[in-house]
mmCIF file of C-alpha atoms and ligand atoms in Angstrom:
data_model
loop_
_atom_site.group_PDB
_atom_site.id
_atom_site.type_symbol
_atom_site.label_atom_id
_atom_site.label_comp_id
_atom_site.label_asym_id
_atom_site.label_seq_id
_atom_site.Cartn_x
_atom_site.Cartn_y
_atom_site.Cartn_z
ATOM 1 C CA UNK S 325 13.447 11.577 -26.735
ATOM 2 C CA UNK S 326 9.970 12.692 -24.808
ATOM 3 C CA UNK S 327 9.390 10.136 -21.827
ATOM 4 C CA UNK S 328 5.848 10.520 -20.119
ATOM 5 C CA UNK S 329 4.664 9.133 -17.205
ATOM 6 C CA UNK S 330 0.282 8.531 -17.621
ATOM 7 C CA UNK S 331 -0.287 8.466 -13.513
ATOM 8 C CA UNK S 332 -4.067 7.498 -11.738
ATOM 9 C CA UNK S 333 -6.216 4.953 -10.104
ATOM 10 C CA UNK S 334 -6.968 2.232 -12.063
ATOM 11 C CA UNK S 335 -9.893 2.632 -13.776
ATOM 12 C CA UNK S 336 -8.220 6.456 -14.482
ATOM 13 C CA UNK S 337 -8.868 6.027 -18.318
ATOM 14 C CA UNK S 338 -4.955 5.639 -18.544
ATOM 15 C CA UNK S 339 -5.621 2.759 -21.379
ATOM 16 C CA UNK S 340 -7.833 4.601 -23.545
ATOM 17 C CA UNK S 341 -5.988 7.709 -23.129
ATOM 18 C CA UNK S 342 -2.352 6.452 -24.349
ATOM 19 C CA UNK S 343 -4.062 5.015 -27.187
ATOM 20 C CA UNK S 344 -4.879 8.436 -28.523
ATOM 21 C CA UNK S 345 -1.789 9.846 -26.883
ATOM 22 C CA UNK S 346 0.614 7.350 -28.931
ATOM 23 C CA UNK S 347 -0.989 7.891 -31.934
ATOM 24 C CA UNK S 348 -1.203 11.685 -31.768
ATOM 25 C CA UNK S 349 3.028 11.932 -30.435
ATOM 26 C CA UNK S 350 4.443 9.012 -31.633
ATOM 27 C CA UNK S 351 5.880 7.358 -28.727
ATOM 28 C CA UNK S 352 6.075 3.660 -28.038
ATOM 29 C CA UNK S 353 2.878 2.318 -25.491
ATOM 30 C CA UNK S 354 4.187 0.639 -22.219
ATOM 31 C CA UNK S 355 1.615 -0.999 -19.912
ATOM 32 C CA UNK S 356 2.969 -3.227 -17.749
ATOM 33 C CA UNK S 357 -0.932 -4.418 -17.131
ATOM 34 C CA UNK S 358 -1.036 -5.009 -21.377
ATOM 35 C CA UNK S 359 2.570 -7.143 -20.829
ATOM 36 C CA UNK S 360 1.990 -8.638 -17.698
ATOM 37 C CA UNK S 361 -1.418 -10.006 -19.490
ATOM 38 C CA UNK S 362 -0.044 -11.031 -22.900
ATOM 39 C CA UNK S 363 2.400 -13.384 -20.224
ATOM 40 C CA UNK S 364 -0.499 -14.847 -18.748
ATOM 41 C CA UNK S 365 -1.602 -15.504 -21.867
ATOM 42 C CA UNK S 366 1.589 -17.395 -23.288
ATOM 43 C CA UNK S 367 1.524 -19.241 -20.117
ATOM 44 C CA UNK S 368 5.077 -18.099 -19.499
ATOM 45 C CA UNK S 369 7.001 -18.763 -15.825
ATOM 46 C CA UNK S 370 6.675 -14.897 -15.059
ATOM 47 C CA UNK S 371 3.128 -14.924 -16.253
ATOM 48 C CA UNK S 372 2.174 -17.743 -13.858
ATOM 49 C CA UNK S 373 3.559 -15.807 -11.276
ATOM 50 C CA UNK S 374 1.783 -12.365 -11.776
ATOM 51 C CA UNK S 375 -0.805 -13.933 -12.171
ATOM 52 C CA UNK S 376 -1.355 -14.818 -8.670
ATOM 53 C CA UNK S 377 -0.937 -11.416 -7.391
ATOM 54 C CA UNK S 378 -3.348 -9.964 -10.258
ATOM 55 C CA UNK S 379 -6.618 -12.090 -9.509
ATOM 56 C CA UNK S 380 -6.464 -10.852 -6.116
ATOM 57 C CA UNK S 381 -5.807 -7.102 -7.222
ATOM 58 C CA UNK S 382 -2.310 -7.016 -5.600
ATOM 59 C CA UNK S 383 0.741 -5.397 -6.944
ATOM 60 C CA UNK S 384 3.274 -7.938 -8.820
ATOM 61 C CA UNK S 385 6.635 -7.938 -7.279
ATOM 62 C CA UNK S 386 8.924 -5.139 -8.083
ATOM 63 C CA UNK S 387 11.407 -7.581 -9.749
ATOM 64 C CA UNK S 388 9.490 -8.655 -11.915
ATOM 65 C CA UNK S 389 8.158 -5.529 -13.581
ATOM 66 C CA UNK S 390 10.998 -3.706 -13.567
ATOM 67 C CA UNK S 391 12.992 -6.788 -15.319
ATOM 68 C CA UNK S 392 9.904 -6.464 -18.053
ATOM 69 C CA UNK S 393 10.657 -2.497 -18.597
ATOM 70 C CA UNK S 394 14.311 -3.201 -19.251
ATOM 71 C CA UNK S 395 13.892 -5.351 -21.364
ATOM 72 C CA UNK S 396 10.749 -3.471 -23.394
ATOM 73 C CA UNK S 397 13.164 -0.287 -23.118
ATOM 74 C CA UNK S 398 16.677 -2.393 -24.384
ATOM 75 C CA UNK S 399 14.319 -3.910 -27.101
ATOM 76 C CA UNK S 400 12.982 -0.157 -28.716
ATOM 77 C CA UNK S 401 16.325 1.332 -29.449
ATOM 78 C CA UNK S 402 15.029 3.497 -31.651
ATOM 79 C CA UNK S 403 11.755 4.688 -30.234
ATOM 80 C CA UNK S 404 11.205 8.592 -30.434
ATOM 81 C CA UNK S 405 9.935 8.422 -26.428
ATOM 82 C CA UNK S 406 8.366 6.102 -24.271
ATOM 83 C CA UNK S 407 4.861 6.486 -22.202
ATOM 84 C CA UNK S 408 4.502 4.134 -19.577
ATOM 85 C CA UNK S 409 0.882 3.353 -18.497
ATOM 86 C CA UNK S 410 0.119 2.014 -15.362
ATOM 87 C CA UNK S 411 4.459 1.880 -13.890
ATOM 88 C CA UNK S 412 6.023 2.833 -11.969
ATOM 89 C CA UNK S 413 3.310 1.984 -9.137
ATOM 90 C CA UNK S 414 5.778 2.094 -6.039
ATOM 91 C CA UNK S 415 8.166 4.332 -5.041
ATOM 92 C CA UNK S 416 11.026 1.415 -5.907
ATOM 93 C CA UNK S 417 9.541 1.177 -9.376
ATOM 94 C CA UNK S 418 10.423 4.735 -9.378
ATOM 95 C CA UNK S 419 13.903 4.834 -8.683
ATOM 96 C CA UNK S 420 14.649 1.774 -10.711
ATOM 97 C CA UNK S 421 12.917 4.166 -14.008
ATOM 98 C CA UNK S 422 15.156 6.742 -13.494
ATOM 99 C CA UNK S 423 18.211 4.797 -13.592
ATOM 100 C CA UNK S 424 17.207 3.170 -16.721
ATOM 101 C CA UNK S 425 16.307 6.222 -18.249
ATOM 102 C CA UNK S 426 19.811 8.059 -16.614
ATOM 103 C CA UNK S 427 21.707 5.268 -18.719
ATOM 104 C CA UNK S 428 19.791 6.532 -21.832
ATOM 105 C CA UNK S 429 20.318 10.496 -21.350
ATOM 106 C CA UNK S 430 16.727 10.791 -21.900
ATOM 107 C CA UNK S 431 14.630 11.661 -18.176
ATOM 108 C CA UNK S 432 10.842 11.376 -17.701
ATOM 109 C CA UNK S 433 9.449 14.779 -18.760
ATOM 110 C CA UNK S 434 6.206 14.900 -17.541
ATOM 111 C CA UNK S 435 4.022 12.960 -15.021
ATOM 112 C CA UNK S 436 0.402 13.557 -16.419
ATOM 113 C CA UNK S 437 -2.037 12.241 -13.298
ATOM 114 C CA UNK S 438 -5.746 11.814 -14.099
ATOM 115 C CA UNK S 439 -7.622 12.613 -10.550
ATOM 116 C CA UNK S 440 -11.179 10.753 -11.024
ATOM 117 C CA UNK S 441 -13.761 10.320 -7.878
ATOM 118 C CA UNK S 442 -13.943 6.493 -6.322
ATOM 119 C CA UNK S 443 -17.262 6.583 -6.988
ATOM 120 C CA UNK S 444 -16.566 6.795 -10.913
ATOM 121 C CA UNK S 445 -13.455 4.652 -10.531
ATOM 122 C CA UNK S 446 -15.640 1.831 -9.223
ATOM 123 C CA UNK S 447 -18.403 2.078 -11.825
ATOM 124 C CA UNK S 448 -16.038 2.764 -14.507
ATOM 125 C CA UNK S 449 -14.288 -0.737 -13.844
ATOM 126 C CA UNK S 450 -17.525 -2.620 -13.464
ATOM 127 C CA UNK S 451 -18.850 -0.950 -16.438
ATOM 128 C CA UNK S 452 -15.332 -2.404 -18.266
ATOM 129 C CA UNK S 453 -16.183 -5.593 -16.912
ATOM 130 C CA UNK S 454 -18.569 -6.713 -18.845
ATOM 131 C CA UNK S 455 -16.547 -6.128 -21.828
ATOM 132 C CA UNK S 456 -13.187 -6.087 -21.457
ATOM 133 C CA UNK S 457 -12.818 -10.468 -20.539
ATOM 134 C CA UNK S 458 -10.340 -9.116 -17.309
ATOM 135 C CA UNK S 459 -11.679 -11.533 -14.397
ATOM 136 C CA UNK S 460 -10.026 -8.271 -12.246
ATOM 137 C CA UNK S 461 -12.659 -6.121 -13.555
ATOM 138 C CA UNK S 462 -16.283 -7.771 -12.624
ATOM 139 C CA UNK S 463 -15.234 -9.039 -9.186
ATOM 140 C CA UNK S 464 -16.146 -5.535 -6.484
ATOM 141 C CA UNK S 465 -13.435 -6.618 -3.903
ATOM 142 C CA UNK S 466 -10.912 -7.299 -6.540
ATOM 143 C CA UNK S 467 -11.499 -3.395 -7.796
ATOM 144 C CA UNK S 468 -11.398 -2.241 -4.376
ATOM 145 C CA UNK S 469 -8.081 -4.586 -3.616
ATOM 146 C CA UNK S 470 -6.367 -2.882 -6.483
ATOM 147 C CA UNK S 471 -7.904 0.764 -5.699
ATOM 148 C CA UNK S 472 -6.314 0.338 -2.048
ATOM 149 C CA UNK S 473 -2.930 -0.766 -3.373
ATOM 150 C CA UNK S 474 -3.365 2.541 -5.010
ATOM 151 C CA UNK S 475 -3.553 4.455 -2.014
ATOM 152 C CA UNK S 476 -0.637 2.399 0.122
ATOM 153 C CA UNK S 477 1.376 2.002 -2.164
ATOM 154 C CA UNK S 478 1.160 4.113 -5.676
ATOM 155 C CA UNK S 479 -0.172 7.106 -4.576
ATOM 156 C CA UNK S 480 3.539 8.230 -3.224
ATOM 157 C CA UNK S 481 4.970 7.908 -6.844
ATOM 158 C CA UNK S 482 3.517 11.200 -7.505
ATOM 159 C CA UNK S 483 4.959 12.934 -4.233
ATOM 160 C CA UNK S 484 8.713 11.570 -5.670
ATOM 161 C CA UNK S 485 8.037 13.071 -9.131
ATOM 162 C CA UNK S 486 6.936 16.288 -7.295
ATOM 163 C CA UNK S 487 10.077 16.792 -5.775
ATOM 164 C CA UNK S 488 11.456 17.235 -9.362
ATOM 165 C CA UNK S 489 8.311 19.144 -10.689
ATOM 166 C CA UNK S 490 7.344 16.823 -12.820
ATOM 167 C CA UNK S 491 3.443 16.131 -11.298
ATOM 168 C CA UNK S 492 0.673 17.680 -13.795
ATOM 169 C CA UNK S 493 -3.043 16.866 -12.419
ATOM 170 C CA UNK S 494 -5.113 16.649 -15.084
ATOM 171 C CA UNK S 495 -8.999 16.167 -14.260
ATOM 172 C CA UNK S 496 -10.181 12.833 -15.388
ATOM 173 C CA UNK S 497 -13.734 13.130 -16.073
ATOM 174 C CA UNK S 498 -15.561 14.451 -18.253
ATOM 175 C CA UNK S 499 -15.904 13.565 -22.395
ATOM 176 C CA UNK S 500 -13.072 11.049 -23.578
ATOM 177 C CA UNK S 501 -12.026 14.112 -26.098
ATOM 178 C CA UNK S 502 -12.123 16.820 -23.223
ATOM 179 C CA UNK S 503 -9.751 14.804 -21.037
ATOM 180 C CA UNK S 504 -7.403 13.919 -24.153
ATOM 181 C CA UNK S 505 -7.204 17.946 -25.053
ATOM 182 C CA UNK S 506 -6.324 18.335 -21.283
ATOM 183 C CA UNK S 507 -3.649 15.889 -21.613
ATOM 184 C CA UNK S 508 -2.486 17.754 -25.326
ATOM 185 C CA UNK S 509 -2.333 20.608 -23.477
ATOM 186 C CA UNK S 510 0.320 19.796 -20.882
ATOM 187 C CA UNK S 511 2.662 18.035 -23.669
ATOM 188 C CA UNK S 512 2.776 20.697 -25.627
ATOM 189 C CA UNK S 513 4.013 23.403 -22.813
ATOM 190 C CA UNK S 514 7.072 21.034 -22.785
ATOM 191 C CA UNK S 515 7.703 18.726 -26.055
HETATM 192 P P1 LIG K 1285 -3.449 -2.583 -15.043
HETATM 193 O O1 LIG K 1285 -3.726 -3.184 -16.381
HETATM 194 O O2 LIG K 1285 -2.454 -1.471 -15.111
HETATM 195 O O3 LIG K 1285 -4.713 -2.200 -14.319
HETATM 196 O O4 LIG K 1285 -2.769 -3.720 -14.164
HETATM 197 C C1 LIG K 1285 -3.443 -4.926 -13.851
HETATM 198 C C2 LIG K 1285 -2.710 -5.646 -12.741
HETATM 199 O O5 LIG K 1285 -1.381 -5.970 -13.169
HETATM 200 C C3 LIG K 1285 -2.515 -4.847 -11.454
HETATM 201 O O6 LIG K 1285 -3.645 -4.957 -10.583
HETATM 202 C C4 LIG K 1285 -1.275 -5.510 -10.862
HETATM 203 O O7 LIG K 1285 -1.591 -6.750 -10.265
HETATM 204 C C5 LIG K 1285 -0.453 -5.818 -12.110
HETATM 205 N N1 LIG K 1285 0.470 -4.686 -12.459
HETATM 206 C C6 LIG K 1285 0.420 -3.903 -13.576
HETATM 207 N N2 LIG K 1285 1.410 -3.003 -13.570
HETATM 208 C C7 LIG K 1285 2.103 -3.219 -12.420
HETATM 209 C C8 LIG K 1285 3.228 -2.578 -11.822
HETATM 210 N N3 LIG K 1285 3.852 -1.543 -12.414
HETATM 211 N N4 LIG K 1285 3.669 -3.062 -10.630
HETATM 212 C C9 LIG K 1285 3.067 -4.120 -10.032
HETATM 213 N N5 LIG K 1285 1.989 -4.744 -10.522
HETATM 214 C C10 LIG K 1285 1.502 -4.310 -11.716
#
């Protein structure tokens, strides 16, 4: 099994990157973003919930995304490796991963983290916007809510994967194919 950890700000280019990245290795896509959304959209309990924390660009509770991973994880017996987009986002989220993944002999290998300028991050997401039907996209303070939850409280997932060696930084900008090869790159020194 090849776990993988896609790491950044939102706005990274984590979404459009698995996409390529699942098709290309064959692991199974997990964005808690992508399942926290299709919730919102069933109009579940936990989907009501998140919901409140998304609009204004806050973090959802630990509980409840970490319940949603073991689940997605207990529900793909069978998948060749996982690569979670967008979790773990605090350092509790963290922890929680590796004891899932301790029960199923099968550790994160890699934590590829895209490192793209605010400036892009903020133009990127408006950009996406206008498009993408995410009320969390066109509102500025909303983008800058979730870029500062970043900072407080996501950024220190990367210093607990460096104390394993894990942490890649991969540069973020640049052509959609020239950050994908840069990602390629990194799996293969380890898959
Ligand atoms: P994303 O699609 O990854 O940009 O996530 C959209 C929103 O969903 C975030 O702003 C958070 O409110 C929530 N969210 C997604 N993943 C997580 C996570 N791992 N922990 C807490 N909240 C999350």
């Amino acid at each position: 099994m090849f776990n993988l950890i896609l790491f950044g700000p939102p706005g990274s280019g984590k979404g459009t990157q698995s996409e390529k990245l699942i098709a290309k290795y064959g692991l199974k896509h997990l964005s808690t973003g992508d399942l926290l959304r299709s919730e919102i959209s069933h109009q579940t309990p936990l989907g009501k919930e998140a919901q409140n924390f998304m609009d204004k660009g806050q973090l959802v509770p630990d509980e409840v995304v970490i319940g949603m991973i073991s689940s997605a994880l207990d529900g793909n017996p069978n998948a060749k490796g996982f690569l979670f987009d967008g979790f773990p986002r605090t350092a509790a989220q963290a922890e929680a991963l590796d004891k899932l993944l301790e029960l199923k002999n099968a550790p994160i290998a890699v934590m590829l983290a895209l490192e793209v300028s605010e400036a892009e991050l903020i133009k990127r997401l408006l950009k996406r916007g206008e498009t993408s039907g995410r009320s969390d996209d066109n509102n500025e303070n909303v983008i800058r809510a979730r870029i500062t939850e970043y900072h407080n409280k996501t950024a220190v997932v990367a210093d607990y994967y460096k104390q394993f060696e894990k942490v890649e930084m991969v540069k973020g900008e640049g052509s959609i194919d020239e950050i994908f090869d840069r990602l390629c790159k990194e799996i293969d020194k380890r898959a």
